[in-house]
XYZ file of C-alpha atoms in Angstrom:
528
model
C 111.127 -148.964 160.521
C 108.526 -148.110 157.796
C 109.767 -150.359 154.201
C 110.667 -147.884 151.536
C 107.997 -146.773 149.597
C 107.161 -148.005 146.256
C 106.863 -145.727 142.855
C 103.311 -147.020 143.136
C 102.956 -146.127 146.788
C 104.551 -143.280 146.572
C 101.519 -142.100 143.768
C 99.362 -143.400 146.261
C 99.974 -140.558 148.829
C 99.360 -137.995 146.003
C 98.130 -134.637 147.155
C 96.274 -134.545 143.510
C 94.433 -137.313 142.609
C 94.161 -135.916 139.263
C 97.884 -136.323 138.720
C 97.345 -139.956 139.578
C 94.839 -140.276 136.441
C 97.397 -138.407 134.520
C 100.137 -140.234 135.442
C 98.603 -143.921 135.931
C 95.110 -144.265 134.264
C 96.465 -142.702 130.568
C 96.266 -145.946 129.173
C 92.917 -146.852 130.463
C 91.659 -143.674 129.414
C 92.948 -144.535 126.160
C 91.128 -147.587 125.595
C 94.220 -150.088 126.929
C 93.157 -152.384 129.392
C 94.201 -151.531 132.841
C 97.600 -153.332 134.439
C 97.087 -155.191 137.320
C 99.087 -152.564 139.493
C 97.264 -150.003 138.091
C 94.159 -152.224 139.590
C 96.028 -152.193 142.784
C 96.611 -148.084 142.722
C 92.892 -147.701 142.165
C 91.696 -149.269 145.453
C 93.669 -146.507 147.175
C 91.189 -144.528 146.092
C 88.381 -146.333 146.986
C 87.799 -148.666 143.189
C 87.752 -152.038 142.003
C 86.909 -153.539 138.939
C 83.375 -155.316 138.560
C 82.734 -159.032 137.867
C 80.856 -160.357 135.247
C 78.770 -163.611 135.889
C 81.623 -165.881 134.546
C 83.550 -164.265 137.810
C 86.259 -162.434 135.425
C 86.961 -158.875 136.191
C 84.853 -155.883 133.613
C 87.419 -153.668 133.683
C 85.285 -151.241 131.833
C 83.757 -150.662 134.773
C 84.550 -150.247 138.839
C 82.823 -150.208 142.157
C 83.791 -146.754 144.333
C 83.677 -146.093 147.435
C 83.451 -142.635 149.052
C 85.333 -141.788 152.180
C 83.242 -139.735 154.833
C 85.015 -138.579 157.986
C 82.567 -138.685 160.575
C 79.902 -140.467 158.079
C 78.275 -137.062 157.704
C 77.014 -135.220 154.112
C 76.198 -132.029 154.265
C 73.103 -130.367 151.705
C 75.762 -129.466 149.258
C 77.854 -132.255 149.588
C 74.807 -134.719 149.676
C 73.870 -132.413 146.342
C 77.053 -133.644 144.944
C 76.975 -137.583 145.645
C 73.242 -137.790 144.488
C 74.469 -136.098 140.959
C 77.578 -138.861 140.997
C 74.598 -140.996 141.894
C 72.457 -140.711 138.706
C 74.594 -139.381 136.549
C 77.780 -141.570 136.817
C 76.569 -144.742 138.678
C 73.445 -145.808 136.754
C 71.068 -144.798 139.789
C 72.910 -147.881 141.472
C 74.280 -146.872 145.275
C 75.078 -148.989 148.341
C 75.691 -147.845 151.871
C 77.994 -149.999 153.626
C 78.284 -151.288 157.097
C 81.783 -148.997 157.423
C 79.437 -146.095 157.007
C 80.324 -145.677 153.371
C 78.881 -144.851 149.696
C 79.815 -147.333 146.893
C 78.831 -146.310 144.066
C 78.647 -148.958 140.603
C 79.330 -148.922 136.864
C 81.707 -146.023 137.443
C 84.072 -146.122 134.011
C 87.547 -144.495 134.378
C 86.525 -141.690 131.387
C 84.458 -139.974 134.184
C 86.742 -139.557 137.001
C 88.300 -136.329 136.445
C 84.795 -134.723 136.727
C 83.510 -137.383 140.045
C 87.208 -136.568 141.496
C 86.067 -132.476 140.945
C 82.891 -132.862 141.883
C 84.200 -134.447 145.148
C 87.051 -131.642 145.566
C 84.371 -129.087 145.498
C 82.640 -129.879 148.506
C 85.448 -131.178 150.038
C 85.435 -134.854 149.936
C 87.577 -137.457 148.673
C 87.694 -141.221 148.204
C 91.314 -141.436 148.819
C 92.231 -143.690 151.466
C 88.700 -144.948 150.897
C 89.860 -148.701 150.747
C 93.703 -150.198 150.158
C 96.150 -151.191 152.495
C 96.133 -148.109 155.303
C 93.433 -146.374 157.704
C 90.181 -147.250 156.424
C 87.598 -144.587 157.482
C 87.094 -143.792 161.135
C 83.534 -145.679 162.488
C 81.877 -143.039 164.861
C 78.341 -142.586 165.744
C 76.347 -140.932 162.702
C 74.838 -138.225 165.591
C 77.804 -137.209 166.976
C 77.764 -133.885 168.449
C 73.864 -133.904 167.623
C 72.407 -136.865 169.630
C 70.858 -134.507 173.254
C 71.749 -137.735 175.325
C 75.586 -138.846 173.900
C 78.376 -139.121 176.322
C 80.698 -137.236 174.437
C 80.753 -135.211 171.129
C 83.786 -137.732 169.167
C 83.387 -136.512 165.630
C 85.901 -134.285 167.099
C 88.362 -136.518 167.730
C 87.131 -138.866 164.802
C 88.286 -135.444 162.610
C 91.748 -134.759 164.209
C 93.137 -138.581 163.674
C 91.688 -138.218 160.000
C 93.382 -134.745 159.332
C 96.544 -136.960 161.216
C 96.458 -139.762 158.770
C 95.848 -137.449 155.726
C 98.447 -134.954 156.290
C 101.181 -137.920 157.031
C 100.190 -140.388 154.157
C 103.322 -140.710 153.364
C 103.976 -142.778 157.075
C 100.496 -144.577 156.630
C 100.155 -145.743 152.945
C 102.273 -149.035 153.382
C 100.322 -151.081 155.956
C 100.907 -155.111 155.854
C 96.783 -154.630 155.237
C 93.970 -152.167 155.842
C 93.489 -150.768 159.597
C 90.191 -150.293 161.041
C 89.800 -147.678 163.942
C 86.829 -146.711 165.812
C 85.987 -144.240 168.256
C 82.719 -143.269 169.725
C 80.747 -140.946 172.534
C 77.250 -142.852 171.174
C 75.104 -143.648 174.762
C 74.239 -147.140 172.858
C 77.653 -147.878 171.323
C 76.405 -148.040 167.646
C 80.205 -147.862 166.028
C 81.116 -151.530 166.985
C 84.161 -151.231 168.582
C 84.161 -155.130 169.292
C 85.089 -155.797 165.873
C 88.017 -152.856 165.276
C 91.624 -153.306 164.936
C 91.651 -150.425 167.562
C 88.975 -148.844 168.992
C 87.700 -145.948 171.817
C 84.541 -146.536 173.749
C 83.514 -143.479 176.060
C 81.849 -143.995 179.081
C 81.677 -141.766 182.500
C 83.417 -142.231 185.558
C 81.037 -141.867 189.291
C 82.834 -138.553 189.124
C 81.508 -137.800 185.781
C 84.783 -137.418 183.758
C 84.730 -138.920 180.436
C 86.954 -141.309 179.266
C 87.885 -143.948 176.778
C 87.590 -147.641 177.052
C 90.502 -149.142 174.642
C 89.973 -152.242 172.940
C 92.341 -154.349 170.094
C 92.094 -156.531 167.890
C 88.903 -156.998 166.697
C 87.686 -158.140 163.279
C 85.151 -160.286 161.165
C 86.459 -162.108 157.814
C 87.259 -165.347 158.046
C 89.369 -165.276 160.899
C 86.923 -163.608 163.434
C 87.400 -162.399 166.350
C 85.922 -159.845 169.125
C 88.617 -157.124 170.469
C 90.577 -157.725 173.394
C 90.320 -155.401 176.362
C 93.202 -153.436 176.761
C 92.819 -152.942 180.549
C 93.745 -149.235 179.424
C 91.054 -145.945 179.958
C 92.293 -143.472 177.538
C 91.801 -139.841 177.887
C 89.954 -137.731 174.921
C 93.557 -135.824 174.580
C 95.291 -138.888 174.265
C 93.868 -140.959 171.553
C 94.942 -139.461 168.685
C 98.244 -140.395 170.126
C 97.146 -144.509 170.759
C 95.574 -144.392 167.464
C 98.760 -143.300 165.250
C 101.270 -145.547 167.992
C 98.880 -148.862 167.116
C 99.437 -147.545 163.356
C 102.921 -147.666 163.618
C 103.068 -150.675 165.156
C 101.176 -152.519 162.788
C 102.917 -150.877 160.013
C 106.004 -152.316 161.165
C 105.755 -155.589 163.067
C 102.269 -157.147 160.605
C 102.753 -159.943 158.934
C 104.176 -158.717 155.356
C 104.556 -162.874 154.318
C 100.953 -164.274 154.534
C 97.899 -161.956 153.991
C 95.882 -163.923 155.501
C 97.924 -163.002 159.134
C 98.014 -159.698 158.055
C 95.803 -157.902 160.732
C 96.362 -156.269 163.663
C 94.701 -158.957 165.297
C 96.901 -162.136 164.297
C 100.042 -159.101 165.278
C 98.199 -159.082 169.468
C 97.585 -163.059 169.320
C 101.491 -163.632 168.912
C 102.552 -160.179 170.754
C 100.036 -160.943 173.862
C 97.598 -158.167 175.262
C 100.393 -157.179 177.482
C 103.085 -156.960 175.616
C 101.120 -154.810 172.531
C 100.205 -152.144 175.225
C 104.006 -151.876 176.497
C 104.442 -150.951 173.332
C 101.992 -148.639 172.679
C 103.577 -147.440 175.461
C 106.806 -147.235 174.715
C 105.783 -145.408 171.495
C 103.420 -142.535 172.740
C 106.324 -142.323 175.928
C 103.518 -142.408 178.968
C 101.380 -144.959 180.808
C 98.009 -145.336 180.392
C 95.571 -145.315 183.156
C 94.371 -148.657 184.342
C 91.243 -149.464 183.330
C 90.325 -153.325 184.591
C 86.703 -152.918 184.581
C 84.711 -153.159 181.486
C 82.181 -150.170 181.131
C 78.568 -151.145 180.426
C 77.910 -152.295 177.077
C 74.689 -152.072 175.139
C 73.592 -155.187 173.226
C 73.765 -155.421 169.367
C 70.040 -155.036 168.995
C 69.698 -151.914 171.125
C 72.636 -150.176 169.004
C 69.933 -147.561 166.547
C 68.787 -144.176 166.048
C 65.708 -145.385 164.747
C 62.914 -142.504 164.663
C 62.478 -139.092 165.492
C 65.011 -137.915 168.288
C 65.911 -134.560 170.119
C 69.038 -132.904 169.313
C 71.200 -130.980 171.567
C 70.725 -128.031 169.243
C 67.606 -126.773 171.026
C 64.460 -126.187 168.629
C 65.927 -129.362 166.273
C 65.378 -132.975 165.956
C 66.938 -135.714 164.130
C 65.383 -138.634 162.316
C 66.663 -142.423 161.900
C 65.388 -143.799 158.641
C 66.247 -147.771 157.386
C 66.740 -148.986 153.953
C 66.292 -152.177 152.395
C 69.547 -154.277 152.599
C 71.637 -150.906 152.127
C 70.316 -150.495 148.537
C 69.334 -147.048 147.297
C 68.495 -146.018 143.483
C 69.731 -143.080 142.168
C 66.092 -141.652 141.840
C 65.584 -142.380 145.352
C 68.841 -140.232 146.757
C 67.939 -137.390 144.655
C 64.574 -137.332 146.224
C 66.490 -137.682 149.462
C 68.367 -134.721 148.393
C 65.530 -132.763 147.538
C 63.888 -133.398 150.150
C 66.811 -132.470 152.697
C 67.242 -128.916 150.812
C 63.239 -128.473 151.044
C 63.677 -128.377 154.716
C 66.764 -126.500 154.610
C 68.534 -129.742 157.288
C 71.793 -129.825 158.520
C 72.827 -133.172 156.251
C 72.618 -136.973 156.248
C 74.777 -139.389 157.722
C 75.024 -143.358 157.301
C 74.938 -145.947 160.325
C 77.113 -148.706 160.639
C 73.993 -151.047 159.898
C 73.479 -149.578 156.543
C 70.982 -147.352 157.547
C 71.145 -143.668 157.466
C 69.860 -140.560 159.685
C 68.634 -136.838 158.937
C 69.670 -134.120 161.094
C 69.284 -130.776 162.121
C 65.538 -130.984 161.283
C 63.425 -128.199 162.541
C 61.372 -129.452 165.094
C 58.173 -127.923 163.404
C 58.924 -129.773 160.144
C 60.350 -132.846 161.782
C 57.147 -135.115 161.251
C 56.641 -133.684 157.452
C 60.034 -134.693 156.288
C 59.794 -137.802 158.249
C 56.871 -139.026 156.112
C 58.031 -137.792 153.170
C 61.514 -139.788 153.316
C 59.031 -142.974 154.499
C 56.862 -142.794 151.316
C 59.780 -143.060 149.296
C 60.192 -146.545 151.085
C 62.483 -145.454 153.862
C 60.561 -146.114 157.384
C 61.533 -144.342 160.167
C 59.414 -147.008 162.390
C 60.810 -149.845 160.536
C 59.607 -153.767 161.209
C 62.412 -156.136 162.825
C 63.241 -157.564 159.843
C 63.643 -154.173 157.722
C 65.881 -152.566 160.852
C 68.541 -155.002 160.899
C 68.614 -157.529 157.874
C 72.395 -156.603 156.281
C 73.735 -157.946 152.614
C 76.966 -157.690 151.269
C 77.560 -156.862 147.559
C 77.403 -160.132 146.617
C 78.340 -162.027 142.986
C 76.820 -159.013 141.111
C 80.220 -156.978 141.202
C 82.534 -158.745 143.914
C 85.056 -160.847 142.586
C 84.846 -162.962 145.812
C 80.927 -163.312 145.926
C 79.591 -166.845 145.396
C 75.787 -166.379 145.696
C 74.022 -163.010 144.677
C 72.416 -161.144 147.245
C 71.687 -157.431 147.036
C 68.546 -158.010 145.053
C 67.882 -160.977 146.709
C 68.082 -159.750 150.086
C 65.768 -157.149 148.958
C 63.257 -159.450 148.330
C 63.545 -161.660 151.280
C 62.923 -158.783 153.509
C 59.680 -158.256 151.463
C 58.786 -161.729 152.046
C 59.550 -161.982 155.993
C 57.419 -158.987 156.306
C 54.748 -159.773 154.338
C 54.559 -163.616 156.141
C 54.931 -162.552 159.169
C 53.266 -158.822 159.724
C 52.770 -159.597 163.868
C 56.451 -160.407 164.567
C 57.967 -157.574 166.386
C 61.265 -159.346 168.048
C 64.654 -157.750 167.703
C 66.625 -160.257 165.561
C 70.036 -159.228 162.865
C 70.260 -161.121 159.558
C 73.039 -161.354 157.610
C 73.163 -162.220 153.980
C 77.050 -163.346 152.864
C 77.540 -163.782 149.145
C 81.206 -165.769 150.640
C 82.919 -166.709 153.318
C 84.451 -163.464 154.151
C 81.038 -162.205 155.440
C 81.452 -158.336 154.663
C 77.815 -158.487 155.564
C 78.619 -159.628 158.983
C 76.837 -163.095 159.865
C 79.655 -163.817 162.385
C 78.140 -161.387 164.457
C 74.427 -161.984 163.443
C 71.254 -163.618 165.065
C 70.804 -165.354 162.296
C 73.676 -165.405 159.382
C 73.776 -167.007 156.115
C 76.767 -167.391 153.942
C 76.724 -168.181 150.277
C 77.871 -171.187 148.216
C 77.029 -173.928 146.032
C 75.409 -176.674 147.525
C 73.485 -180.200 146.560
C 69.905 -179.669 146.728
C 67.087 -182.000 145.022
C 70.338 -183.942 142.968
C 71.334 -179.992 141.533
C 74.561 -178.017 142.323
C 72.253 -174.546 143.222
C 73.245 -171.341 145.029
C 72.519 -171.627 148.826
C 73.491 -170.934 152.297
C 74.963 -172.285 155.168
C 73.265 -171.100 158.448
C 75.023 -169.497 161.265
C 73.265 -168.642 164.507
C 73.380 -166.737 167.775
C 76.243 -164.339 167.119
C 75.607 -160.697 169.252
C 77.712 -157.898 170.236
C 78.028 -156.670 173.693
C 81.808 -155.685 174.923
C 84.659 -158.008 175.096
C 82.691 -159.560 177.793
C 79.415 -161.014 175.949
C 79.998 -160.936 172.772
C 79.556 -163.871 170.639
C 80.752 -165.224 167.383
C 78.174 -166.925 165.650
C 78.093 -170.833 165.424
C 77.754 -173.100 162.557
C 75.372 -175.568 162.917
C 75.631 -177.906 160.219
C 72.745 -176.596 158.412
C 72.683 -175.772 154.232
C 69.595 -174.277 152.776
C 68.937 -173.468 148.820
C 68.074 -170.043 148.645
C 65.047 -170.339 147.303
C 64.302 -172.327 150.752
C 66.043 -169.324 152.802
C 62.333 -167.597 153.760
C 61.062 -170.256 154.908
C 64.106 -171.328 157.099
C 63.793 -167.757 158.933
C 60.132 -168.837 159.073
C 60.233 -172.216 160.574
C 62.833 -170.911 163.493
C 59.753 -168.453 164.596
C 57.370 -171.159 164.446
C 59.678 -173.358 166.299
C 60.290 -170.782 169.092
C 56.265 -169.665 169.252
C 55.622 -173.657 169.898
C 58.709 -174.179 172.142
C 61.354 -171.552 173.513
C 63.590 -173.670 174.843
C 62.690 -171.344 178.530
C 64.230 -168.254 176.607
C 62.570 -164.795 177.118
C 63.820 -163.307 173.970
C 64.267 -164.696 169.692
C 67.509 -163.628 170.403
C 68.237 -165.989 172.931
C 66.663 -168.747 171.711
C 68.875 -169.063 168.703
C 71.698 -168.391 170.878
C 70.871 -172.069 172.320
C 69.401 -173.778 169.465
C 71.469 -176.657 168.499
C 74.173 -175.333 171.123
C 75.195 -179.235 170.729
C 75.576 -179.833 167.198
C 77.635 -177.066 166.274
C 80.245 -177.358 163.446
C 83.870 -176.426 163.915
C 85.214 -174.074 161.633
C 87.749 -175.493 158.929
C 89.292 -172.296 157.838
């Protein structure tokens, strides 16, 4: 049974948010500095307090995050977060690889207007972070893309409206839950590393159905999802989704935070035993499902470009950003640009990247360039596509290294050195060990810390390689290898790899693969 909920938890399933700053945040809006439960209370809806460079919490000021269902923004609703944007944020916005909007230097004074703002073109950033069902991951063209399997933002909708309308059930998880499901043709929601996710693929017979697969998850204690040897049928997930709630809510680890995820709950339960119960909760068996549907590979997982829609006479556009980093100025042009051509909306990737839809298809190319002048390709180099940071020392509490910024300019400088290099490859910058920016699952990953360089205790990186995604099958978690560089060394680390592989690939066709077998014999066991 569900623990009984908390005065605090109890505000934290709130139909009014605005009660909650009545209620809770008087004292901060007063001047008082915050109590730490009242720092707990804000994460529920999506804040937390920024760092200053002596790594002590600013509680004048917070990080949030904004919750979007099926990662979509509509004009008016994309209207709405570019105003937060420059007029709350300081122009400074991050998308994030849950297919999120953080916004910074958001002070507690101004959110009963960003919690109106939000109301009135119906979003939220309740349930945006905190212990309980973090935003569904779906494919940012669902229902748009001509060539998906299945339309899931329908699905992805009806859990959400589930989870929201029962918060009361849902807001005392052991930790956060991460659920995806998707009907994306290249599998761009990464269900390998969900606590639950749904995978579409179609029978010889053509009916659709849902691969199910738990137990995935980066941090520290990484892991890809186990197969559930389950196919799950588009009626039936909302029911495995809320019965792998439950159970998590009531048999996670509540003692040791650091067990408390779904997937530390299936490595003592067993694969077997966590679907009896799923089971035994939803009260029918699950089809059978013991062969593993085919699974496109990490690189391969983009929307890149301009691309037909299903809506005939329309076109949608993949654009990439820099490291997930967008000024203020730049999503108001965005904005205006979007309501120029009178588009359906905007929607974020998983890979901090972000796509344009329901583009005319006689305006398509026009709005394509004008989103890449602003600095946003839509034909973006290797390095631009797929090179990931997390937030970094700047703001996070946790961050050892900065890297926003400094991601930003190491992109610049890979391009710039090497203009003819045209391989897919994923780079990860990690300002800690938790890797929100996923190396564990990158080509190439780096994770930030101090280390000894030249007799000086500097901020650097130790280098993690061949990590890919491709179904419980092939995927890999990426290897240490006993290497440290200083960051300032970091370019040139990327750049002596190509070099090495244009002078010897070790008999591999692909970057990819090379790094996959570099130093396959000196890798590093984790100590964690």
């Amino acid at each position: 049974m569900a623990k009984e909920l908390s005065a605090v938890e109890q505000l934290k399933a709130s139909r009014n948010p605005l009660r909650v700053i009545d209620d809770v945040y008087k004292e901060a809006l007063e001047g008082v500095p915050l109590k730490d439960e009242y720092i707990g209370l804000l994460k529920w809806y999506g804040m937390y307090p920024h760092i200053n460079g002596d790594g002590t919490e600013d509680k004048k000021y917070f990080m949030k995050r904004i919750k979007l269902v099926d990662t979509k923004m509509n004009l008016e609703q994309l209207a709405v977060m570019a105003k937060i944007g420059t007029e709350y944020a300081q122009g400074l916005i991050d998308f994030t690889t849950r297919q999120n909007i953080q916004y910074h230097y958001i002070q507690i004074k101004d959110m009963p207007a960003i919690l109106e703002l939000l109301q009135s073109v119906g979003l939220t950033s309740r349930m945006a972070s905190g212990d309980g069902p973090r935003p569904i991951m779906t494919c940012p063209v669902s229902g748009i893309d001509h060539d998906e399997i299945i339309d899931a933002s329908v699905f992805v909708k009806q859990v959400d409206t589930y989870f929201d309308v029962n918060e009361d059930r849902f807001c005392n998880f052991p930790r956060k839950y991460k659920i995806g499901i998707s009907g994306c043709k290249c599998h761009c929601a990464a269900h390998e590393i969900q606590d639950v996710a749904f995978t579409a693929f179609k029978t010889d017979d053509g009916e659709v159905l849902f691969d199910l697969t738990i137990g995935g998850g980066l941090s520290k204690s990484k892991q890809i999802a186990t197969r559930a040897n389950r196919y799950v049928k588009p009626e039936q997930i909302q029911d495995v989704a809320v019965a792998c709630a439950e159970i998590f809510r009531d048999n996670g680890n509540r003692e040791n935070r650091n067990k408390a995820r779904v997937r530390h709950l299936l490595n003592d339960w067993g694969i077997e035993k966590f679907v009896a119960e799923i089971e035994k909760v939803i009260g029918y068996s699950l089809q059978e499902g013991l062969v593993e549907p085919k699974i496109a590979s990490f690189e391969n997982r983009n929307h890149f470009g301009i691309n037909k829609s299903k809506v005939k006479g329309e076109s949608y556009v993949g654009f990439a950003t820099n490291s997930g980093r967008v000024s203020g100025e730049d999503f108001q042009a965005m904005s205006d640009i979007c309501k120029k051509y009178n588009v359906g909306g905007l929607s974020l990737t998983a890979t901090q990247n972000f796509v344009i839809y329901g583009v005319k298809d006689e305006v398509v190319q026009d709005l394509a360039n004008e989103i890449a002048a602003l600095g946003y390709p839509y034909a973006p180099t290797p390095f631009r596509a797929r090179l990931q940071s997390c937030t970094g020392k700047e703001f996070c509490k946790f961050g050892i290294t900065e890297t926003k910024e400094f991601a930003k300019k190491v992109l610049v400088e890979l391009e710039e050195k090497f203009p003819e290099f045209t391989e897919d490859v994923t780079i990860s910058i990690s300002g800690c060990g938790n890797g929100c920016s996923q190396p564990q699952i990158s080509d190439i990953g780096f994770v930030g810390g101090m280390i000894r360089h030249d007799g000086q205790r500097v901020e650097g990186y130790e280098v993690l390689l061949g990590g890919n995604l491709e179904g419980s099958a092939k995927s890999r978690i990426s290897r240490k290898i006993g290497v440290k560089v200083p960051a300032t060394g970091l370019v040139a680390y990327v750049g002596q790899l190509i070099n090495d592989y244009k002078e010897d690939n070790l008999g591999q066709s692909r970057f990819k693969d090379y790094l996959s077998v570099l130093h396959a014999d000196s890798v590093v066991e984790d100590s964690e």
